[in-house]
Amino acid sequence: MKRFSALLAFLLLAVLAPGRSLAASSAPANDDTIMVKLPNQATMTLYVKNKEQLRQMRTYKLDSLMLLLDAYITQAEAAGQNSKTDQVTLEFYPAKERPGTNAPEQIRVTVRSQDGKGNAKTDRVDVMLGKMGVTVKDSDNDDGVSVHIGRSVSEDSIRNVERRARQEEKRNRRVHQDFSLDLGLNTLVNRPTLVGGENFDLRPVGSRYVSLNWHYDIRVGAKASPLHLVTGPELAFNNYMLDKNFRFLDVNGVTTPTKEPTLSLEKSKLAVTTLNLPLMAVLDFDDDKGRNAFRIGAGGFVGYRLGAHTKLKYESEGRTRKDKDRGSYNLEDFQYGVQGTIGIRNIDLFVKYNLNDTFKANRGPQGQTLSFGISLLE
């Protein structure tokens, strides 16, 4: 990678110096190709979408800009030697550092290995000069250096470079925020059998769990440490869908699952909205390319009930009716429990178990809530 500064400088001299040899040929996707033969018999190939893109390079006054790029690329290469990933991205703002230099507002330099194994056969540098992209590929297998200039090549490079830069910046930060969506199912466990009556059941598919999570991921230890603490607010929605024509009724101040004697219920559920705060210890391991590979974590949570309501759906007099009633239904205001997670890439499996009963003692059906499903990470 140390040769890239010299390669770009050499390219500038080859393009600007008199007596150079140019040969034009066709290239894929209707791009123009300029072959530059250098005095040492090596060749460089420039791919541009049209001649206008090549003329745009003049606005940057490359003879002076190259002096800046030489220093910037050197810094990027030096940072890459201390990086455990196959690429490093640095951003510079020369127009702000040196007013009146005619340099772009932003220069982003990414130095990376093509094969991602450290000892790469092919190296690559992506340089973003404002909106203009320059990509340089250098292979140890031959004497060729390919240089791509212009939007036809740089648009994908821009997105890839920016995505990698965000990922690397995120890994380097000690604290960062994540958004995730939990999708799963609920059930009530450790429920006693009703005395003198039929026990109620929950519909597995209808008893859904959904949670919107804004988490703070806090790295514990050095930059490469896999240990993280995860916390942050979660807005959770627990649905308990009753089966066998049961409904929740308040009878003498006690919430009781009661079988409906006269109506045929298509849907009967209790919906609870809770604000939770978890605290988990997570081991987060990266692969050899610095991407998230495997996670496992465990911890606890506390929650506060924001609201609850029941909903019935049934047919009456030829019409579909929906009854919705809000109330506390003798639910516990506070919940607490344990939870765990295990994941690969951007998908986690989670399980949450409430240690206290869902309903208040002797004022509702006894049992604890168990939720499980998948987490979709941002």
Coordinates of C-alpha atoms in Angstrom, one line a residue:
M1 CA 0.0 0.0 0.0
K2 CA 2.9 2.3 0.5
R3 CA 3.2 2.8 -3.3
F4 CA -0.2 4.4 -3.7
S5 CA 1.1 8.0 -3.0
A6 CA 3.8 7.5 -5.6
L7 CA 1.3 6.0 -8.0
L8 CA -1.1 8.9 -7.9
A9 CA 1.7 11.4 -8.2
F10 CA 3.1 9.4 -11.1
L11 CA -0.3 9.4 -12.7
L12 CA -0.5 13.2 -12.4
L13 CA 2.9 13.6 -14.0
A14 CA 2.0 11.2 -16.8
V15 CA -1.2 13.0 -17.6
L16 CA 0.2 16.6 -17.4
A17 CA 3.7 16.0 -18.7
P18 CA 4.5 16.6 -22.4
G19 CA 5.5 13.8 -24.6
R20 CA 3.2 11.2 -23.0
S21 CA 1.7 8.5 -25.2
L22 CA -2.1 8.1 -25.3
A23 CA -4.1 5.4 -26.9
A24 CA -7.9 5.4 -27.0
S25 CA -10.0 2.3 -27.1
S26 CA -13.5 1.2 -26.2
A27 CA -14.5 0.0 -22.7
P28 CA -17.6 -1.7 -21.3
A29 CA -20.7 0.3 -20.5
N30 CA -19.8 2.9 -23.2
D31 CA -17.0 4.4 -21.1
D32 CA -14.1 6.1 -22.8
T33 CA -10.7 4.5 -22.1
I34 CA -7.4 6.3 -22.2
M35 CA -4.2 4.2 -22.1
V36 CA -1.2 6.1 -20.7
K37 CA 2.2 4.6 -21.5
L38 CA 4.8 5.7 -19.1
P39 CA 8.6 6.1 -19.6
N40 CA 9.3 2.9 -17.7
Q41 CA 7.0 0.9 -20.1
A42 CA 4.3 0.5 -17.5
T43 CA 0.8 1.4 -18.4
M44 CA -2.1 3.1 -16.7
T45 CA -5.7 2.9 -17.8
L46 CA -8.3 5.7 -17.1
Y47 CA -12.0 4.8 -17.4
V48 CA -14.2 7.8 -17.7
K49 CA -17.9 8.1 -18.7
N50 CA -17.2 10.9 -21.1
K51 CA -14.6 13.6 -21.8
E52 CA -16.4 16.1 -19.7
Q53 CA -15.6 14.0 -16.6
L54 CA -12.0 14.1 -17.5
R55 CA -12.2 17.9 -17.9
Q56 CA -13.8 18.2 -14.5
M57 CA -10.5 17.0 -13.0
R58 CA -8.9 20.3 -14.1
T59 CA -11.1 22.3 -11.6
Y60 CA -9.2 20.6 -8.8
K61 CA -5.8 21.7 -10.0
L62 CA -4.3 18.3 -9.5
D63 CA -0.7 19.6 -9.5
S64 CA -1.3 21.3 -6.1
L65 CA -4.0 18.9 -4.9
M66 CA -1.7 15.9 -5.4
L67 CA 0.6 17.4 -2.7
L68 CA -2.3 17.3 -0.3
L69 CA -3.3 13.8 -1.3
D70 CA 0.2 12.5 -0.9
A71 CA 0.2 13.5 2.8
Y72 CA -3.4 12.3 3.3
I73 CA -2.8 8.8 1.8
T74 CA 0.4 8.5 3.8
Q75 CA -1.6 9.1 7.0
A76 CA -4.2 6.6 5.9
E77 CA -1.6 3.9 5.1
A78 CA 0.0 4.6 8.5
A79 CA -3.3 4.2 10.3
G80 CA -3.9 1.0 8.3
Q81 CA -0.8 -0.6 9.7
N82 CA -2.3 -0.4 13.2
S83 CA -5.8 -1.5 12.1
K84 CA -7.0 -5.0 12.6
T85 CA -9.4 -4.8 9.7
D86 CA -8.6 -5.0 5.9
Q87 CA -9.5 -1.3 5.3
V88 CA -9.1 2.1 6.9
T89 CA -10.9 5.3 6.1
L90 CA -9.9 8.8 7.0
E91 CA -11.6 12.1 6.2
F92 CA -9.9 15.4 5.6
Y93 CA -11.2 19.0 5.1
P94 CA -8.5 20.9 3.3
A95 CA -10.7 23.8 2.2
K96 CA -11.3 24.6 5.9
E97 CA -7.7 23.9 7.0
R98 CA -6.2 25.9 4.1
P99 CA -8.7 28.6 2.9
G100 CA -8.2 29.6 -0.7
T101 CA -6.5 26.4 -1.8
N102 CA -9.2 25.5 -4.4
A103 CA -9.3 22.1 -2.8
P104 CA -12.6 20.2 -2.3
E105 CA -14.6 20.7 0.9
Q106 CA -14.0 17.1 1.8
I107 CA -11.4 14.4 0.8
R108 CA -12.1 10.9 1.9
V109 CA -9.3 8.3 1.6
T110 CA -10.0 4.6 2.0
V111 CA -7.1 2.1 1.8
R112 CA -8.1 -1.5 1.7
S113 CA -7.0 -5.0 0.7
Q114 CA -9.1 -6.6 -2.0
D115 CA -9.0 -10.2 -0.7
G116 CA -9.6 -9.1 2.9
K117 CA -6.9 -11.5 4.3
G118 CA -4.2 -9.0 5.3
N119 CA -1.5 -10.2 2.9
A120 CA -3.4 -9.2 -0.1
K121 CA -2.4 -9.7 -3.7
T122 CA -4.3 -6.7 -4.8
D123 CA -4.6 -3.4 -3.0
R124 CA -7.0 -0.6 -3.6
V125 CA -7.4 3.1 -2.7
D126 CA -10.7 5.0 -3.0
V127 CA -10.3 8.8 -3.0
M128 CA -13.4 11.0 -2.9
L129 CA -12.7 14.6 -4.1
G130 CA -16.0 16.2 -3.1
K131 CA -18.4 14.4 -5.5
M132 CA -15.7 13.1 -7.9
G133 CA -14.4 9.6 -7.2
V134 CA -11.0 8.2 -8.1
T135 CA -10.3 4.5 -7.6
V136 CA -6.7 3.1 -7.9
K137 CA -6.1 -0.7 -8.0
D138 CA -2.6 -2.0 -7.8
S139 CA -1.9 -5.8 -8.4
D140 CA 1.4 -7.5 -7.4
N141 CA 0.7 -10.0 -10.2
D142 CA 1.4 -7.6 -13.0
D143 CA 2.7 -4.1 -13.8
G144 CA -0.8 -2.7 -14.4
V145 CA -2.5 0.0 -12.4
S146 CA -6.1 0.8 -13.2
V147 CA -7.5 4.2 -12.3
H148 CA -11.2 4.8 -12.5
I149 CA -12.5 8.4 -12.6
G150 CA -16.0 9.7 -12.6
R151 CA -19.5 9.1 -11.4
S152 CA -20.0 6.0 -13.6
V153 CA -17.6 4.2 -11.3
S154 CA -17.7 6.3 -8.2
E155 CA -21.4 6.1 -7.3
D156 CA -21.2 2.5 -6.0
S157 CA -17.8 3.3 -4.5
I158 CA -19.3 6.3 -2.6
R159 CA -22.0 4.2 -1.1
N160 CA -19.6 1.3 -0.2
V161 CA -17.0 3.7 1.2
E162 CA -19.5 5.6 3.3
R163 CA -21.0 2.4 4.6
R164 CA -17.6 1.0 5.6
A165 CA -16.7 4.3 7.1
R166 CA -19.9 4.3 9.2
Q167 CA -19.2 0.7 10.3
E168 CA -15.6 1.5 11.3
E169 CA -16.6 4.7 13.1
K170 CA -19.3 2.8 15.0
R171 CA -16.8 0.1 16.0
N172 CA -14.3 2.7 17.2
R173 CA -16.8 4.6 19.4
R174 CA -17.1 3.5 23.0
V175 CA -20.8 4.3 23.1
H176 CA -23.2 4.2 20.2
Q177 CA -26.9 3.9 19.7
D178 CA -28.8 1.1 18.0
F179 CA -32.4 0.7 16.9
S180 CA -33.9 -2.8 16.8
L181 CA -37.4 -4.3 16.4
D182 CA -38.4 -7.4 18.4
L183 CA -41.0 -9.7 16.9
G184 CA -42.2 -12.7 18.9
L185 CA -44.8 -14.5 20.9
N186 CA -46.2 -14.5 24.4
T187 CA -47.3 -17.1 26.8
L188 CA -48.3 -17.4 30.5
V189 CA -46.3 -20.0 32.3
N190 CA -46.7 -21.6 35.8
R191 CA -50.5 -21.2 35.6
P192 CA -52.6 -23.2 38.1
T193 CA -55.6 -25.1 36.8
L194 CA -58.9 -23.4 37.4
V195 CA -60.9 -25.0 40.3
G196 CA -64.2 -26.4 39.2
G197 CA -63.9 -25.2 35.7
E198 CA -62.2 -25.5 32.3
N199 CA -58.7 -24.0 32.1
F200 CA -58.2 -21.2 29.6
D201 CA -55.6 -21.3 26.9
L202 CA -53.8 -18.7 24.8
R203 CA -53.7 -18.8 21.0
P204 CA -50.0 -19.3 20.1
V205 CA -50.0 -17.2 16.9
G206 CA -52.4 -14.5 18.2
S207 CA -50.5 -13.9 21.4
R208 CA -47.8 -11.7 19.9
Y209 CA -45.0 -9.6 21.3
V210 CA -43.6 -6.5 19.6
S211 CA -41.0 -4.1 21.0
L212 CA -39.4 -1.0 19.6
N213 CA -35.9 -0.7 21.2
W214 CA -33.5 2.3 21.3
H215 CA -30.4 0.8 22.9
Y216 CA -27.1 2.3 24.0
D217 CA -24.2 -0.1 23.3
I218 CA -21.3 0.7 25.7
R219 CA -17.9 -1.0 25.1
V220 CA -16.1 -2.1 28.2
G221 CA -12.3 -2.1 27.9
A222 CA -10.0 -1.4 25.0
K223 CA -11.0 -0.9 21.3
A224 CA -10.9 -4.6 20.5
S225 CA -12.7 -5.7 23.6
P226 CA -15.8 -7.9 22.9
L227 CA -17.5 -7.0 26.2
H228 CA -20.4 -4.6 25.9
L229 CA -23.1 -3.3 28.2
V230 CA -26.5 -2.7 26.5
T231 CA -29.3 -0.6 27.9
G232 CA -31.9 1.9 26.7
P233 CA -35.7 2.3 26.6
E234 CA -38.0 -0.3 25.0
L235 CA -41.6 0.3 24.1
A236 CA -43.2 -3.2 24.3
F237 CA -46.6 -4.5 23.3
N238 CA -47.8 -7.8 24.9
N239 CA -50.9 -9.4 23.4
Y240 CA -52.7 -12.3 25.3
M241 CA -55.2 -13.8 22.8
L242 CA -57.6 -16.1 24.6
D243 CA -58.9 -19.3 23.0
K244 CA -61.9 -21.6 23.5
N245 CA -64.3 -18.6 23.6
F246 CA -62.9 -17.2 26.8
R247 CA -62.8 -13.5 27.7
F248 CA -61.4 -11.4 30.5
L249 CA -64.0 -10.1 33.0
D250 CA -63.8 -8.2 36.2
V251 CA -66.0 -10.1 38.7
N252 CA -66.1 -8.6 42.2
G253 CA -62.8 -6.8 41.7
V254 CA -61.1 -9.9 40.4
T255 CA -60.0 -10.3 36.7
T256 CA -61.1 -13.8 35.7
P257 CA -60.9 -15.6 32.3
T258 CA -64.6 -16.5 31.8
K259 CA -66.1 -18.5 29.0
E260 CA -68.6 -16.4 27.0
P261 CA -72.0 -18.1 27.3
T262 CA -74.0 -16.4 24.5
L263 CA -71.5 -15.0 21.9
S264 CA -69.3 -16.8 19.5
L265 CA -66.0 -14.8 19.8
E266 CA -63.8 -14.5 16.8
K267 CA -61.2 -12.6 18.8
S268 CA -60.7 -12.0 22.5
K269 CA -57.5 -10.5 23.7
L270 CA -55.8 -8.4 26.4
A271 CA -53.3 -5.9 25.1
V272 CA -50.7 -4.4 27.5
T273 CA -48.2 -1.6 26.7
T274 CA -45.1 -1.4 28.8
L275 CA -42.0 0.8 29.0
N276 CA -39.0 -1.4 29.8
L277 CA -35.4 -0.7 30.7
P278 CA -32.9 -3.6 30.2
L279 CA -29.3 -4.0 31.3
M280 CA -27.4 -6.8 29.6
A281 CA -23.8 -7.9 29.3
V282 CA -23.0 -8.9 25.7
L283 CA -20.0 -10.6 24.1
D284 CA -19.8 -9.3 20.6
F285 CA -17.3 -10.9 18.3
D286 CA -16.2 -9.6 14.8
D287 CA -14.9 -11.7 11.9
D288 CA -11.5 -11.1 10.2
K289 CA -13.1 -8.3 8.1
G290 CA -14.3 -6.4 11.1
R291 CA -17.9 -7.2 10.6
N292 CA -20.3 -8.4 13.4
A293 CA -20.2 -12.1 13.4
F294 CA -21.6 -13.6 16.6
R295 CA -23.2 -12.2 19.8
I296 CA -24.4 -13.7 23.0
G297 CA -25.7 -11.8 26.1
A298 CA -27.7 -12.1 29.3
G299 CA -29.1 -9.7 31.9
G300 CA -32.3 -8.4 33.4
F301 CA -35.0 -5.8 32.9
V302 CA -37.5 -3.7 34.7
G303 CA -40.8 -2.3 33.2
Y304 CA -43.7 -0.1 34.0
R305 CA -47.2 -0.6 32.5
L306 CA -48.4 2.4 30.5
G307 CA -51.8 1.1 29.6
A308 CA -54.0 -2.0 28.9
H309 CA -57.3 -2.8 27.1
T310 CA -59.4 -5.8 26.1
K311 CA -60.8 -6.3 22.6
L312 CA -63.6 -8.5 21.5
K313 CA -64.6 -9.3 17.9
Y314 CA -67.9 -11.2 17.2
E315 CA -70.9 -11.4 14.9
S316 CA -74.2 -9.9 16.2
E317 CA -77.4 -9.4 14.2
G318 CA -75.6 -9.9 10.9
R319 CA -72.9 -7.4 11.7
T320 CA -69.3 -7.7 12.8
R321 CA -68.8 -5.9 16.1
K322 CA -65.7 -4.9 17.9
D323 CA -65.7 -4.0 21.6
K324 CA -62.7 -2.3 23.1
D325 CA -62.5 -1.5 26.9
R326 CA -59.6 0.2 28.7
G327 CA -58.7 -0.5 32.2
S328 CA -56.0 -1.8 34.6
Y329 CA -57.5 -5.4 34.8
N330 CA -55.5 -5.9 38.0
L331 CA -52.3 -6.1 36.1
E332 CA -49.1 -5.4 38.1
D333 CA -47.8 -1.9 37.4
F334 CA -44.2 -2.9 37.6
Q335 CA -42.6 -5.9 36.0
Y336 CA -39.1 -7.3 36.3
G337 CA -37.3 -10.3 34.9
V338 CA -34.3 -11.9 33.1
Q339 CA -33.5 -12.0 29.4
G340 CA -31.0 -13.4 27.0
T341 CA -30.0 -13.1 23.4
I342 CA -27.9 -14.9 20.8
G343 CA -27.3 -13.7 17.3
I344 CA -25.4 -13.8 14.0
R345 CA -25.0 -10.7 11.7
N346 CA -28.1 -8.6 11.9
I347 CA -30.5 -11.1 13.4
D348 CA -30.8 -12.0 17.1
L349 CA -32.9 -14.6 18.9
F350 CA -34.2 -13.3 22.3
V351 CA -36.1 -14.7 25.3
K352 CA -37.6 -12.7 28.2
Y353 CA -39.0 -14.2 31.4
N354 CA -40.9 -12.1 34.0
L355 CA -40.0 -13.1 37.5
N356 CA -43.1 -11.6 39.1
D357 CA -46.7 -12.5 38.2
T358 CA -48.4 -10.6 35.4
F359 CA -51.6 -10.0 37.5
K360 CA -51.7 -8.9 41.2
A361 CA -51.9 -11.6 43.8
N362 CA -55.4 -13.1 44.2
R363 CA -56.8 -10.5 41.8
G364 CA -56.2 -12.2 38.5
P365 CA -54.9 -15.5 36.9
Q366 CA -51.5 -16.3 38.4
G367 CA -48.6 -16.9 36.1
Q368 CA -45.5 -15.2 34.6
T369 CA -45.1 -13.9 31.1
L370 CA -42.6 -15.6 28.8
S371 CA -41.7 -13.8 25.5
F372 CA -39.5 -15.1 22.7
G373 CA -38.7 -14.4 19.1
I374 CA -36.3 -12.6 16.8
S375 CA -34.7 -9.1 16.9
L376 CA -34.1 -7.3 13.6
L377 CA -31.1 -4.9 14.1
E378 CA -30.6 -1.6 12.2

